[in-house]
mmCIF file of C-alpha atoms in Angstrom:
data_model
loop_
_atom_site.group_PDB
_atom_site.id
_atom_site.type_symbol
_atom_site.label_atom_id
_atom_site.label_comp_id
_atom_site.label_asym_id
_atom_site.label_seq_id
_atom_site.Cartn_x
_atom_site.Cartn_y
_atom_site.Cartn_z
ATOM 1 C CA MET A 1 121.188 37.135 115.943
ATOM 2 C CA ARG A 2 120.036 33.662 115.549
ATOM 3 C CA SER A 3 121.395 32.799 119.204
ATOM 4 C CA LEU A 4 119.959 35.997 120.578
ATOM 5 C CA SER A 5 116.567 35.012 119.081
ATOM 6 C CA ARG A 6 116.649 31.466 121.007
ATOM 7 C CA ARG A 7 117.794 33.170 124.145
ATOM 8 C CA LEU A 8 114.923 35.689 123.845
ATOM 9 C CA ALA A 9 112.418 32.871 123.133
ATOM 10 C CA THR A 10 113.802 31.076 126.324
ATOM 11 C CA LEU A 11 113.297 34.005 128.308
ATOM 12 C CA ALA A 12 109.734 34.450 126.878
ATOM 13 C CA VAL A 13 108.650 31.144 128.101
ATOM 14 C CA MET A 14 109.854 31.961 131.389
ATOM 15 C CA LEU A 15 108.065 35.140 131.150
ATOM 16 C CA VAL A 16 104.680 33.446 130.397
ATOM 17 C CA ALA A 17 105.349 30.675 132.839
ATOM 18 C CA ALA A 18 105.805 33.410 135.926
ATOM 19 C CA THR A 19 103.127 35.757 134.591
ATOM 20 C CA LEU A 20 100.246 33.751 133.211
ATOM 21 C CA THR A 21 99.887 31.245 135.441
ATOM 22 C CA ILE A 22 96.280 31.212 137.143
ATOM 23 C CA PRO A 23 96.605 33.345 140.020
ATOM 24 C CA ALA A 24 96.303 32.353 143.664
ATOM 25 C CA MET A 25 94.018 34.829 145.109
ATOM 26 C CA ALA A 26 91.665 34.799 147.992
ATOM 27 C CA GLN A 27 88.654 33.850 145.766
ATOM 28 C CA GLU A 28 89.243 31.059 143.048
ATOM 29 C CA LEU A 29 87.982 32.087 139.676
ATOM 30 C CA ASP A 30 86.712 30.027 136.745
ATOM 31 C CA LEU A 31 88.663 31.356 133.857
ATOM 32 C CA THR A 32 86.975 29.141 131.282
ATOM 33 C CA LYS A 33 83.566 31.149 131.904
ATOM 34 C CA LYS A 34 83.040 34.542 130.182
ATOM 35 C CA SER A 35 80.711 34.986 133.394
ATOM 36 C CA THR A 36 83.779 35.225 135.325
ATOM 37 C CA TYR A 37 85.241 38.016 133.280
ATOM 38 C CA ASP A 38 81.941 39.824 133.589
ATOM 39 C CA GLN A 39 82.427 39.698 137.174
ATOM 40 C CA ILE A 40 86.027 40.974 136.909
ATOM 41 C CA MET A 41 84.821 43.783 135.080
ATOM 42 C CA SER A 42 81.754 44.535 137.597
ATOM 43 C CA TRP A 43 84.792 44.586 140.259
ATOM 44 C CA ALA A 44 87.039 46.603 138.272
ATOM 45 C CA ASN A 45 84.546 49.346 137.804
ATOM 46 C CA GLU A 46 83.737 49.463 141.714
ATOM 47 C CA PRO A 47 84.758 52.808 143.085
ATOM 48 C CA LEU A 48 87.809 52.801 145.254
ATOM 49 C CA ASP A 49 88.023 54.746 148.346
ATOM 50 C CA THR A 50 91.326 56.786 147.958
ATOM 51 C CA ALA A 51 91.148 58.882 150.924
ATOM 52 C CA PRO A 52 93.327 56.022 153.330
ATOM 53 C CA TYR A 53 96.201 56.461 150.802
ATOM 54 C CA LYS A 54 96.077 60.151 150.143
ATOM 55 C CA LYS A 55 99.709 61.537 150.615
ATOM 56 C CA ASP A 56 100.617 65.205 150.764
ATOM 57 C CA GLY A 57 103.787 66.418 148.718
ATOM 58 C CA ASP A 58 106.267 64.268 147.004
ATOM 59 C CA LEU A 59 105.519 60.637 145.894
ATOM 60 C CA LYS A 60 107.933 57.770 145.923
ATOM 61 C CA ILE A 61 106.928 54.639 143.755
ATOM 62 C CA GLY A 62 108.766 51.388 143.848
ATOM 63 C CA ILE A 63 108.651 48.702 140.784
ATOM 64 C CA SER A 64 108.975 45.253 141.997
ATOM 65 C CA ALA A 65 109.643 43.487 138.683
ATOM 66 C CA GLY A 66 109.678 39.487 138.635
ATOM 67 C CA TYR A 67 111.924 39.708 135.640
ATOM 68 C CA LEU A 68 113.192 42.280 133.195
ATOM 69 C CA SER A 69 114.392 40.114 130.202
ATOM 70 C CA ASN A 70 111.439 39.831 127.580
ATOM 71 C CA ALA A 71 110.702 42.326 124.991
ATOM 72 C CA TRP A 72 107.234 42.943 125.870
ATOM 73 C CA ILE A 73 107.891 43.343 129.561
ATOM 74 C CA ASN A 74 110.771 45.296 129.001
ATOM 75 C CA PHE A 75 108.767 48.081 126.649
ATOM 76 C CA THR A 76 106.344 47.825 129.791
ATOM 77 C CA ALA A 77 109.067 48.903 132.173
ATOM 78 C CA GLN A 78 110.178 51.755 129.975
ATOM 79 C CA MET A 79 106.469 52.836 129.834
ATOM 80 C CA ILE A 80 106.499 53.134 133.529
ATOM 81 C CA LYS A 81 109.543 55.289 133.532
ATOM 82 C CA TYR A 82 108.195 57.435 130.819
ATOM 83 C CA GLU A 83 104.791 57.955 132.341
ATOM 84 C CA ALA A 84 106.495 58.611 135.688
ATOM 85 C CA SER A 85 108.644 61.385 134.030
ATOM 86 C CA LEU A 86 105.607 63.196 133.379
ATOM 87 C CA HIS A 87 104.266 63.677 136.802
ATOM 88 C CA PRO A 88 106.389 66.186 138.759
ATOM 89 C CA GLU A 89 104.975 64.847 141.939
ATOM 90 C CA ILE A 90 106.979 61.604 141.580
ATOM 91 C CA THR A 91 110.429 62.325 142.767
ATOM 92 C CA GLU A 92 111.676 59.081 143.236
ATOM 93 C CA LEU A 93 111.229 55.912 141.100
ATOM 94 C CA LYS A 94 112.831 52.606 142.325
ATOM 95 C CA ILE A 95 113.011 49.447 140.248
ATOM 96 C CA THR A 96 114.152 45.882 141.382
ATOM 97 C CA ASP A 97 114.479 42.953 139.412
ATOM 98 C CA ALA A 98 113.647 39.594 140.940
ATOM 99 C CA GLY A 99 115.049 37.522 137.899
ATOM 100 C CA PHE A 100 112.295 35.040 138.201
ATOM 101 C CA ASN A 101 112.958 34.250 142.017
ATOM 102 C CA PRO A 102 109.769 34.300 144.060
ATOM 103 C CA THR A 103 111.969 34.491 146.912
ATOM 104 C CA LYS A 104 113.930 37.396 145.902
ATOM 105 C CA GLN A 105 110.766 39.365 144.874
ATOM 106 C CA ALA A 106 109.305 39.113 148.547
ATOM 107 C CA ALA A 107 112.688 40.166 149.687
ATOM 108 C CA ASP A 108 112.698 43.222 146.932
ATOM 109 C CA ILE A 109 109.379 44.107 148.279
ATOM 110 C CA GLU A 110 110.514 44.338 151.773
ATOM 111 C CA ASP A 111 113.449 46.601 150.824
ATOM 112 C CA LEU A 112 110.853 48.914 149.109
ATOM 113 C CA LEU A 113 108.858 48.981 152.258
ATOM 114 C CA THR A 114 111.798 49.625 154.303
ATOM 115 C CA SER A 115 113.044 52.588 151.815
ATOM 116 C CA GLY A 116 109.887 54.211 152.389
ATOM 117 C CA VAL A 117 107.987 54.148 149.020
ATOM 118 C CA ASP A 118 104.280 55.290 148.954
ATOM 119 C CA ALA A 119 103.234 52.832 146.231
ATOM 120 C CA ILE A 120 104.627 49.561 144.727
ATOM 121 C CA LEU A 121 103.585 48.425 141.242
ATOM 122 C CA PHE A 122 104.640 44.866 140.520
ATOM 123 C CA TRP A 123 104.360 41.907 138.147
ATOM 124 C CA PRO A 124 104.775 38.656 140.026
ATOM 125 C CA VAL A 125 106.890 35.553 139.662
ATOM 126 C CA ASP A 126 104.487 33.797 141.883
ATOM 127 C CA GLU A 127 101.546 35.632 143.304
ATOM 128 C CA LYS A 128 101.131 33.191 146.366
ATOM 129 C CA ALA A 129 104.586 33.636 147.333
ATOM 130 C CA ILE A 130 104.569 37.412 147.558
ATOM 131 C CA LEU A 131 101.037 37.917 149.102
ATOM 132 C CA PRO A 132 102.356 37.946 152.738
ATOM 133 C CA VAL A 133 104.659 40.536 151.835
ATOM 134 C CA LEU A 134 101.930 42.372 149.937
ATOM 135 C CA LYS A 135 99.577 42.249 153.020
ATOM 136 C CA LYS A 136 102.662 43.857 155.019
ATOM 137 C CA ALA A 137 102.550 46.656 152.444
ATOM 138 C CA HIS A 138 98.872 47.157 152.690
ATOM 139 C CA ASP A 139 98.861 47.017 156.360
ATOM 140 C CA GLN A 140 101.374 49.958 156.113
ATOM 141 C CA GLY A 141 99.147 51.995 154.023
ATOM 142 C CA VAL A 142 101.353 51.536 150.955
ATOM 143 C CA VAL A 143 99.546 51.265 147.577
ATOM 144 C CA THR A 144 100.150 47.915 145.723
ATOM 145 C CA ILE A 145 99.187 47.767 142.215
ATOM 146 C CA ASN A 146 99.214 44.301 140.140
ATOM 147 C CA ILE A 147 100.305 44.652 136.556
ATOM 148 C CA GLY A 148 99.439 42.321 133.401
ATOM 149 C CA TYR A 149 97.054 40.289 132.011
ATOM 150 C CA ASN A 150 95.920 38.699 135.605
ATOM 151 C CA PHE A 151 93.348 40.243 137.766
ATOM 152 C CA MET A 152 94.447 39.913 141.377
ATOM 153 C CA ARG A 153 91.449 40.173 143.874
ATOM 154 C CA ASP A 154 92.709 40.246 147.385
ATOM 155 C CA PRO A 155 92.887 42.567 150.066
ATOM 156 C CA ALA A 156 96.400 43.110 149.929
ATOM 157 C CA VAL A 157 96.131 44.102 146.297
ATOM 158 C CA THR A 158 94.971 47.924 146.150
ATOM 159 C CA SER A 159 94.344 48.012 142.288
ATOM 160 C CA ASN A 160 95.241 46.330 139.171
ATOM 161 C CA ALA A 161 96.004 47.916 135.845
ATOM 162 C CA TYR A 162 95.553 44.832 133.331
ATOM 163 C CA VAL A 163 94.178 43.722 129.749
ATOM 164 C CA ASN A 164 90.805 41.678 129.448
ATOM 165 C CA GLN A 165 92.303 38.425 128.356
ATOM 166 C CA TRP A 166 88.801 37.056 127.677
ATOM 167 C CA GLY A 167 88.125 40.091 125.529
ATOM 168 C CA TYR A 168 91.313 40.093 123.797
ATOM 169 C CA THR A 169 91.099 36.359 122.676
ATOM 170 C CA GLU A 170 87.295 37.093 121.212
ATOM 171 C CA GLN A 171 88.759 39.827 119.168
ATOM 172 C CA VAL A 172 91.361 37.386 117.701
ATOM 173 C CA VAL A 173 88.686 34.487 117.210
ATOM 174 C CA ASP A 174 86.010 36.541 115.793
ATOM 175 C CA ASN A 175 88.526 37.732 112.893
ATOM 176 C CA PHE A 176 89.676 34.115 112.076
ATOM 177 C CA ILE A 177 86.489 32.637 112.083
ATOM 178 C CA GLU A 178 85.598 35.596 109.265
ATOM 179 C CA SER A 179 88.824 34.857 107.415
ATOM 180 C CA LEU A 180 87.890 30.966 107.290
ATOM 181 C CA ASP A 181 84.514 32.105 105.827
ATOM 182 C CA GLY A 182 83.086 30.078 108.942
ATOM 183 C CA LYS A 183 84.379 26.778 107.793
ATOM 184 C CA GLY A 184 87.694 24.494 107.667
ATOM 185 C CA LYS A 185 89.944 22.281 109.455
ATOM 186 C CA ILE A 186 92.151 24.095 112.061
ATOM 187 C CA PHE A 187 94.452 23.502 114.959
ATOM 188 C CA ALA A 188 95.349 25.820 117.874
ATOM 189 C CA MET A 189 98.736 27.086 119.011
ATOM 190 C CA LEU A 190 98.518 28.014 122.756
ATOM 191 C CA PRO A 191 100.952 29.015 125.258
ATOM 192 C CA ILE A 192 102.129 27.126 128.140
ATOM 193 C CA ALA A 193 99.714 24.367 129.179
ATOM 194 C CA GLY A 194 97.937 25.131 132.377
ATOM 195 C CA SER A 195 98.717 28.658 132.266
ATOM 196 C CA SER A 196 95.854 31.181 132.447
ATOM 197 C CA ALA A 197 96.668 32.348 128.845
ATOM 198 C CA ALA A 198 96.258 28.734 127.600
ATOM 199 C CA VAL A 199 93.030 28.177 129.482
ATOM 200 C CA VAL A 200 91.418 31.316 128.451
ATOM 201 C CA GLN A 201 92.225 31.189 124.949
ATOM 202 C CA LEU A 202 91.023 27.488 124.529
ATOM 203 C CA ALA A 203 87.818 28.407 126.336
ATOM 204 C CA VAL A 204 86.924 31.304 124.060
ATOM 205 C CA LEU A 205 87.898 29.635 120.924
ATOM 206 C CA GLU A 206 85.804 26.428 121.811
ATOM 207 C CA GLU A 207 83.088 28.911 122.937
ATOM 208 C CA LYS A 208 82.891 30.452 119.705
ATOM 209 C CA LEU A 209 83.096 27.223 117.487
ATOM 210 C CA LYS A 210 79.751 26.072 119.185
ATOM 211 C CA ASP A 211 78.119 28.331 116.478
ATOM 212 C CA TYR A 212 80.303 27.065 113.632
ATOM 213 C CA PRO A 213 79.817 23.430 113.218
ATOM 214 C CA ASP A 214 81.819 23.531 109.668
ATOM 215 C CA ILE A 215 84.766 24.392 111.651
ATOM 216 C CA GLU A 216 86.800 21.339 113.045
ATOM 217 C CA LEU A 217 89.259 21.842 115.744
ATOM 218 C CA LEU A 218 91.943 19.057 114.875
ATOM 219 C CA SER A 219 94.353 19.579 117.680
ATOM 220 C CA ALA A 220 95.382 22.078 120.604
ATOM 221 C CA GLU A 221 99.107 22.359 120.860
ATOM 222 C CA TYR A 222 101.204 24.111 123.551
ATOM 223 C CA GLY A 223 103.936 26.377 121.756
ATOM 224 C CA ASP A 224 105.102 27.847 125.165
ATOM 225 C CA TRP A 225 105.281 31.297 123.171
ATOM 226 C CA ASP A 226 108.403 29.844 121.357
ATOM 227 C CA ARG A 227 108.689 30.555 117.593
ATOM 228 C CA ALA A 228 111.056 27.341 117.201
ATOM 229 C CA LYS A 229 108.483 25.041 119.251
ATOM 230 C CA ALA A 230 105.510 26.073 117.381
ATOM 231 C CA LYS A 231 107.420 25.460 114.208
ATOM 232 C CA GLN A 232 108.126 21.980 115.273
ATOM 233 C CA LEU A 233 104.720 21.250 116.394
ATOM 234 C CA THR A 234 103.159 22.415 113.265
ATOM 235 C CA GLU A 235 105.550 20.275 111.553
ATOM 236 C CA ASN A 236 104.251 17.179 113.254
ATOM 237 C CA LEU A 237 100.580 18.421 112.329
ATOM 238 C CA LEU A 238 101.484 18.704 108.876
ATOM 239 C CA GLN A 239 102.479 15.113 108.675
ATOM 240 C CA ARG A 240 99.424 13.951 110.799
ATOM 241 C CA PHE A 241 96.787 15.755 108.742
ATOM 242 C CA PRO A 242 96.641 16.040 104.979
ATOM 243 C CA GLU A 243 94.389 19.008 105.120
ATOM 244 C CA ILE A 244 94.626 21.959 107.312
ATOM 245 C CA ASP A 245 92.943 25.320 106.759
ATOM 246 C CA GLY A 246 93.725 27.411 109.354
ATOM 247 C CA ALA A 247 95.867 27.951 112.816
ATOM 248 C CA PHE A 248 94.719 29.888 115.557
ATOM 249 C CA SER A 249 97.589 31.789 117.538
ATOM 250 C CA PRO A 250 97.146 35.240 119.267
ATOM 251 C CA ALA A 251 100.833 35.237 119.618
ATOM 252 C CA GLY A 252 102.972 36.865 116.818
ATOM 253 C CA GLN A 253 106.186 34.916 117.909
ATOM 254 C CA MET A 254 104.449 31.401 117.368
ATOM 255 C CA SER A 255 102.320 32.300 114.404
ATOM 256 C CA MET A 256 105.757 32.955 112.647
ATOM 257 C CA GLY A 257 106.815 29.427 113.443
ATOM 258 C CA ILE A 258 103.587 27.956 112.213
ATOM 259 C CA TYR A 259 104.087 30.186 108.970
ATOM 260 C CA GLU A 260 107.685 28.699 108.302
ATOM 261 C CA ALA A 261 106.592 25.194 108.816
ATOM 262 C CA PHE A 262 103.761 25.571 106.348
ATOM 263 C CA ASP A 263 106.244 27.467 104.076
ATOM 264 C CA GLU A 264 108.712 24.739 104.037
ATOM 265 C CA ALA A 265 106.169 22.079 103.567
ATOM 266 C CA GLY A 266 105.039 23.581 100.436
ATOM 267 C CA ARG A 267 101.606 24.135 101.929
ATOM 268 C CA LEU A 268 101.467 27.920 102.429
ATOM 269 C CA GLU A 269 98.306 28.226 100.059
ATOM 270 C CA GLU A 270 96.407 26.320 102.347
ATOM 271 C CA LEU A 271 97.081 28.534 105.478
ATOM 272 C CA THR A 272 94.819 31.129 107.061
ATOM 273 C CA LEU A 273 96.318 32.558 110.329
ATOM 274 C CA SER A 274 94.465 34.229 113.133
ATOM 275 C CA PRO A 275 95.643 37.854 113.833
ATOM 276 C CA GLY A 276 98.481 37.864 115.802
ATOM 277 C CA ASP A 277 99.789 40.726 118.316
ATOM 278 C CA ASP A 278 101.850 43.893 117.713
ATOM 279 C CA TYR A 279 105.164 41.996 117.747
ATOM 280 C CA ASN A 280 107.582 43.406 115.156
ATOM 281 C CA GLY A 281 108.250 40.378 113.401
ATOM 282 C CA TRP A 282 104.569 39.425 113.014
ATOM 283 C CA VAL A 283 103.692 43.177 111.638
ATOM 284 C CA LYS A 284 106.496 42.435 109.385
ATOM 285 C CA LEU A 285 104.661 39.374 107.978
ATOM 286 C CA VAL A 286 101.428 40.948 107.981
ATOM 287 C CA ALA A 287 102.982 43.659 105.697
ATOM 288 C CA LYS A 288 104.335 40.899 103.359
ATOM 289 C CA GLU A 289 101.323 39.113 103.066
ATOM 290 C CA GLY A 290 98.821 41.665 103.242
ATOM 291 C CA LYS A 291 96.208 39.688 105.549
ATOM 292 C CA TRP A 292 95.641 38.695 108.903
ATOM 293 C CA GLY A 293 96.003 41.869 110.835
ATOM 294 C CA SER A 294 97.027 42.238 114.414
ATOM 295 C CA VAL A 295 95.235 42.586 117.886
ATOM 296 C CA THR A 296 97.114 45.177 120.065
ATOM 297 C CA SER A 297 98.753 43.611 123.025
ATOM 298 C CA GLY A 298 98.152 46.285 125.738
ATOM 299 C CA LEU A 299 101.481 47.627 126.302
ATOM 300 C CA ASP A 300 99.901 50.793 128.022
ATOM 301 C CA VAL A 301 99.415 48.845 131.067
ATOM 302 C CA GLY A 302 102.662 50.238 132.333
ATOM 303 C CA ARG A 303 101.658 53.965 131.919
ATOM 304 C CA ALA A 304 98.187 53.018 133.337
ATOM 305 C CA ALA A 305 99.521 51.728 136.313
ATOM 306 C CA VAL A 306 101.537 54.765 137.000
ATOM 307 C CA LYS A 307 98.481 56.989 136.572
ATOM 308 C CA GLN A 308 96.379 54.829 138.802
ATOM 309 C CA ALA A 309 98.874 55.272 141.526
ATOM 310 C CA VAL A 310 99.030 58.745 141.313
ATOM 311 C CA SER A 311 95.230 59.019 141.446
ATOM 312 C CA ILE A 312 95.052 56.767 144.659
ATOM 313 C CA LEU A 313 97.952 58.657 146.241
ATOM 314 C CA THR A 314 96.614 62.203 145.541
ATOM 315 C CA GLY A 315 93.130 61.306 146.503
ATOM 316 C CA ALA A 316 91.567 61.509 143.085
ATOM 317 C CA PRO A 317 88.449 59.539 142.385
ATOM 318 C CA THR A 318 88.942 56.419 140.815
ATOM 319 C CA THR A 319 87.883 52.810 140.173
ATOM 320 C CA THR A 320 89.265 49.373 141.711
ATOM 321 C CA ALA A 321 91.029 48.706 138.375
ATOM 322 C CA THR A 322 91.911 50.128 135.145
ATOM 323 C CA VAL A 323 91.416 47.887 132.346
ATOM 324 C CA VAL A 324 93.609 48.741 128.890
ATOM 325 C CA PRO A 325 91.712 48.205 125.998
ATOM 326 C CA THR A 326 92.939 46.229 123.130
ATOM 327 C CA ARG A 327 91.752 46.534 119.371
ATOM 328 C CA TYR A 328 91.902 44.622 115.953
ATOM 329 C CA LEU A 329 94.009 46.398 113.470
ATOM 330 C CA SER A 330 93.593 45.635 109.825
ATOM 331 C CA PRO A 331 96.394 44.319 107.781
ATOM 332 C CA GLU A 332 96.958 47.616 106.312
ATOM 333 C CA VAL A 333 97.158 49.483 109.600
ATOM 334 C CA ALA A 334 99.010 46.613 111.286
ATOM 335 C CA SER A 335 101.620 46.710 108.476
ATOM 336 C CA LYS A 336 102.323 50.461 109.332
ATOM 337 C CA LEU A 337 103.567 48.947 112.608
ATOM 338 C CA HIS A 338 106.461 47.346 111.194
ATOM 339 C CA GLU A 339 109.789 49.053 111.917
ATOM 340 C CA SER A 340 112.178 47.586 109.212
ATOM 341 C CA ASP A 341 115.413 48.920 111.120
ATOM 342 C CA LYS A 342 114.651 46.942 114.389
ATOM 343 C CA PRO A 343 114.804 43.538 115.183
ATOM 344 C CA ASP A 344 111.657 41.103 115.413
ATOM 345 C CA ASP A 345 111.686 41.385 119.120
ATOM 346 C CA TRP A 346 110.496 45.227 119.337
ATOM 347 C CA PHE A 347 107.317 46.902 119.535
ATOM 348 C CA LYS A 348 106.296 50.113 117.952
ATOM 349 C CA THR A 349 105.513 52.738 120.457
ATOM 350 C CA ASP A 350 105.354 56.586 121.153
ATOM 351 C CA LEU A 351 107.992 56.583 123.586
ATOM 352 C CA PRO A 352 110.730 59.261 123.157
ATOM 353 C CA THR A 353 114.099 57.940 122.118
ATOM 354 C CA GLU A 354 115.699 58.312 125.531
ATOM 355 C CA PHE A 355 113.123 55.772 126.814
ATOM 356 C CA LEU A 356 113.313 53.319 124.262
ATOM 357 C CA PRO A 357 115.260 49.817 125.347
ATOM 358 C CA GLN A 358 118.410 49.852 124.769
#
């Protein structure tokens, strides 16, 4: 089990490196400004002209997965399969796995085009690497839908199904500050340095802290979405700082590493954690401690992407993107997400048994 956890942690690092890097788009976006996300929301709400994509008869959907090896993305893929099963007009669903290889993903998309799919849903290894083949799909009238936490604004991308990273982080920060009563010494445990997740999370935290001069940010660390690395970094911080009141980390995996470091150092009574996500290991800890809570991670992006594809291909009115909302869950509510018979790398969903990851 320990070996499996390490392998999954490594895969998680690869996932975030591939998924959450700052996207290469026709228009560069400053992700450190809330105004950027306001602009993205404005774009997302623009009406989408679906007439050029309308198809009669059966629909064929292709899924170009940059990877299928992380718990969150594996559940997302299962969400796609389940939603597709609810639409009788979808008669074929083809899934490819690039295994973190951008060259293979471009080739996979080429193969999907050759097979005659009507739409391609994708989460990229490298956005820039696949833009040429996405443009080819666009030129052939094939719908392309980006899935995840990034918003891609490019003529080659028909639509996006995504989670608003800025709004998501605000929910985490606001509840964290409330738990601290607006004062204390804290540190941030962020994802991979340079990734859009890390950039946005730190930007939101620093923006919010401007209104709370009694909260001191001691350090910003980069735990790579890795439980073991987050623990090691926290151990170093505990040696450096005799007083630490809280830790900011929206990722349940890293929050668990932080908790373990404080516990082993005998300083657990000092610790206030920010809400994590709905990762099974984290909500188990929330249930045990009865505090902190969670912010949902937006697993429904998979189902939202399929619904968006169907709307576009049937000529139904829709907007340029569909934004999957997230919400804060109190400790009492979050603890109910814990499934004791499942591993830490699991998410509670409403998926029927036959669609759960194996």
